[in-house]
Amino acid sequence: MNNVFKITGLDCANCARELEEEILKTDGVVSASVDFMAQKVTVDCDAQTLEKVKNLCNGFEEVKVAEEDSSAGEKLKITGLCCANCARELEEELNKLDGVSATVDFMNMRVLLETRSAEAREKAVRTITNFEDVKIIEETKTKAVKKGVIKSHLKDIICLIVSLVFFIPAVALDLTGVMEKSLALKIAAYAFYGTAYIAVGYKVLWQTVKNIAKGKIFDENFLMTVASIGAILLGIFEGEGFTEGVAVMFLYQLGELLQAIAVGSSRNSIAALMDLKSESATILKNGVQRIISPDELRVGDVILIKAGEKVPADCKILKGAGALDMKSLNGEPLPRDVKAGDEILSGSINLSGVIEAEVVREYKNSAVAKILELVENSTAKKSSREKFISKFAKYYTPAVCAAAAIVAGFVPTVICAVQSNFNWPVYADWIYKALAFLVISCPCALVISVPLSYFGGIGRCAKSGILVKGSTCIDSLALATVAAFDKTGTLTEGRFAVRSFTDERTLKLAASAEKYSSHPIARSFEDIDGGIEVSDVEELAGRGIKCVAEGKILLCGNAKLLEDYSVSFGRKDGASTLVYVAHGGQYIGVIEIDDCVKQGAGEAVAELKKQGVIYTAMLTGDSAERAEGVAREAGLDGFKAGLLPDEKLAEAEKLKEKGKLLYVGDGINDAPVMTCADCAVSMGKVGSDAAIEASDVVLVSDNLSLLPKGRRIAKGTRRIVMQNIAGSLLVKAVIMILSVAIPNFTLPLIASVIADVGVMLLAVLNSMRTALIK
């Protein structure tokens, strides 16, 4: 029997294919289908086998079976999460709970939570609120939280200043040697050191104590506590004071502050970019204006949009005209002129005039709502590199701590055993080396820089009118080497237009007659003024128009029409639709009508080839003659025409044998092919649920030139991610080797702290370069 169940965590169409193959290998399974679009599995099997299939799904990558009472997609806004590594640890703790699936979004300070029961949700909430200083806040308090972030920075700055105020005189007393001559001055210096240390390090020390009480040891707080206290104790035993221990904590906290400011700056830039929603809407009823929230608007409501106001919901202009600033939606800098009858998208800004418009979609289904949802949820889909770094950090810190323990205890013990003499200076030297080893081992540079880079890349794309659904989609867009396109509405305008004509007389006669036709081809003449009066119009099905113009019979249609009236003419071959014109029994001329190739389509294809796309093709259900003409004009390497949906899917599978497939379509008719593709791109269909569900990338406008731009940003983002991973690991490895491997050389502890802070800041700053990718 057929069984259907929902799943979560299936983040790509290829994974869906692999899962389907695994299910089909299970004994007792007759047939199976994994629907990536709907995130569900349909399997024909008995009840016992069904449990096996569900267990298989739960063990497949990040996939989990969602029970019917599952609460999916809940977003909890949080505050107090101090670093990306802590976010990783919180996510790990949440996902250990039964019935809980969670993604902790450090960049947006949110937890995306899915729970199978009220009890599971309660456990998840308790875990979140018990984790360090994290608190759950209401969405309505977001603005207040932004103020809280500023106050938080101010508090950290004050702590650093207080620490510095006490640290400087303590160092002065220490370096001048006067404290050795006076017990009072020595006590004063130690008191200054202690105050300076507590002022800047109390948060780290207290957090370490709380974490140890919970059994959570290996984190950056623990590393810095051990390193700084170890340096202080060594200083006391060696008679060198507290200088280095306080300096370690001070520099670490300074680095944390700078990181918080840099990350906050990146967050704010995305928040400013996504400030598309109008705060209010002016509704017009019975001539009376009333201000309401955009969420209260309903389809059919009439609204006023004044100059300088944002369009609150997708609507159609009834009266008025103006110019719209749409760069926040599609990245286009030039305003778009609009008039009565035009549909306009929410989020655009009316630059001039007063527009009266009718709401065509409620706010929750509007373009701006869908854009905001896409960008907000983009960090939930983690790339393979993000997943790797998360797993790497999980084992990296404990491994480093174990290595430091060996350096501090085992190595000096072996040396003393060989020398047959206990030698405290040997132990002190190797303990110092181990502390330097610990300091440089903090994984923050890696854990924060990778998601921050992707976050910046996604934001940069959004600013250009390219909506990317997650970092995994950034990777698939960058890695695609084969590009396939739908024809109508993707490479072509999707509407017929006059391409060529014999002369002006032919065009005017045809335009005068065709305005009375109901055939779709007649729309090609809508904007052409024929200027010739016609009468006795008769529309001949399958042939064209017969009428009277200037006292003579005017025929306008296909070749069959002229043949029926014995008009002598020469047939013309071509891929375009041909409209023949005869007047008074004499052949006048012919007009070619076709679906025009979009402006810039050829340039976009050429740019993709420059970027490393090795093969480009078109898959269409249209005739071979028309497909050949479009493919030639767009500069494609090949085409397949006359394809039914299943044949299109089969051709896409063949193209995947050449490399990773990028498919561009409208997201509705091409859903099966989009699901098959490694990266699916939808053209200008922000208002369509099907478009967003089917694609990994949505181009807000119909401008195909955005595709190579998006791929350029994706490749640049991946390059920055690799730079951060390689650079951070390389610097840390070099410092670790320097700290323990070179005989008779001891790397200063402060140098390790500066190196760790420096690597972290460089990685964060490098991540922010994604905003500069052109």
CSV table of N, CA and C in Angstrom, one decimal, residues 13 32 39 76 80 87 92 137 188 228 278 309 333 349 416 436 459 479 481 491 545 557 564 579 623:
chain,number,residue,atom,x,y,z
A,13,ALA,N,18.0,18.7,-4.4
A,13,ALA,CA,17.3,17.8,-5.3
A,13,ALA,C,18.1,16.5,-5.5
A,32,ALA,N,9.0,3.7,-4.7
A,32,ALA,CA,9.2,4.9,-3.8
A,32,ALA,C,9.5,6.1,-4.6
A,39,GLN,N,8.8,18.1,0.1
A,39,GLN,CA,9.5,17.5,1.3
A,39,GLN,C,8.7,16.3,1.9
A,76,LEU,N,12.4,31.6,16.6
A,76,LEU,CA,12.5,32.2,17.9
A,76,LEU,C,13.6,33.2,17.8
A,80,GLY,N,21.9,37.6,23.3
A,80,GLY,CA,22.9,37.1,24.3
A,80,GLY,C,23.8,36.0,23.8
A,87,ALA,N,27.0,29.4,19.0
A,87,ALA,CA,25.8,29.1,18.2
A,87,ALA,C,25.9,27.6,17.8
A,92,GLU,N,24.0,22.1,18.5
A,92,GLU,CA,24.3,20.7,18.8
A,92,GLU,C,23.5,20.2,20.0
A,137,ILE,N,13.3,36.5,22.9
A,137,ILE,CA,12.6,37.7,22.9
A,137,ILE,C,11.5,37.7,21.9
A,188,ALA,N,50.0,47.4,46.0
A,188,ALA,CA,49.2,48.3,45.1
A,188,ALA,C,49.3,47.8,43.7
A,228,SER,N,45.0,32.4,30.6
A,228,SER,CA,45.3,33.6,31.4
A,228,SER,C,45.7,33.3,32.8
A,278,SER,N,6.6,48.5,3.9
A,278,SER,CA,6.0,49.8,4.3
A,278,SER,C,5.4,49.7,5.7
A,309,GLU,N,6.4,57.4,-1.0
A,309,GLU,CA,5.9,56.3,-0.2
A,309,GLU,C,6.3,55.0,-0.8
A,333,PRO,N,19.2,50.5,-11.2
A,333,PRO,CA,19.3,51.9,-10.7
A,333,PRO,C,18.3,52.9,-11.3
A,349,ILE,N,9.4,52.1,-4.5
A,349,ILE,CA,9.1,53.5,-4.0
A,349,ILE,C,8.6,54.3,-5.1
A,416,CYS,N,62.9,15.4,31.9
A,416,CYS,CA,63.4,15.2,33.2
A,416,CYS,C,63.9,13.8,33.5
A,436,ALA,N,50.6,29.0,25.2
A,436,ALA,CA,50.6,29.6,23.9
A,436,ALA,C,49.9,28.7,22.8
A,459,GLY,N,23.6,38.5,0.8
A,459,GLY,CA,23.2,39.8,0.9
A,459,GLY,C,23.6,40.6,-0.4
A,479,LEU,N,29.5,26.4,-8.9
A,479,LEU,CA,30.2,25.2,-9.4
A,479,LEU,C,29.6,24.6,-10.7
A,481,THR,N,28.7,23.9,-14.4
A,481,THR,CA,29.6,24.0,-15.6
A,481,THR,C,28.8,23.8,-16.9
A,491,LEU,N,14.7,32.9,-22.5
A,491,LEU,CA,15.5,33.5,-23.5
A,491,LEU,C,14.8,34.5,-24.4
A,545,ILE,N,-7.9,37.4,-41.4
A,545,ILE,CA,-9.0,38.4,-41.5
A,545,ILE,C,-9.3,38.8,-42.9
A,557,GLY,N,-3.5,37.3,-43.4
A,557,GLY,CA,-3.5,36.0,-42.7
A,557,GLY,C,-2.4,35.1,-43.3
A,564,ASP,N,-7.0,30.6,-51.0
A,564,ASP,CA,-8.4,30.4,-51.1
A,564,ASP,C,-9.0,31.5,-52.0
A,579,VAL,N,2.6,36.5,-41.8
A,579,VAL,CA,1.3,37.1,-42.1
A,579,VAL,C,1.4,37.7,-43.5
A,623,SER,N,8.8,24.3,-31.9
A,623,SER,CA,9.3,23.7,-33.1
A,623,SER,C,10.8,23.8,-33.2
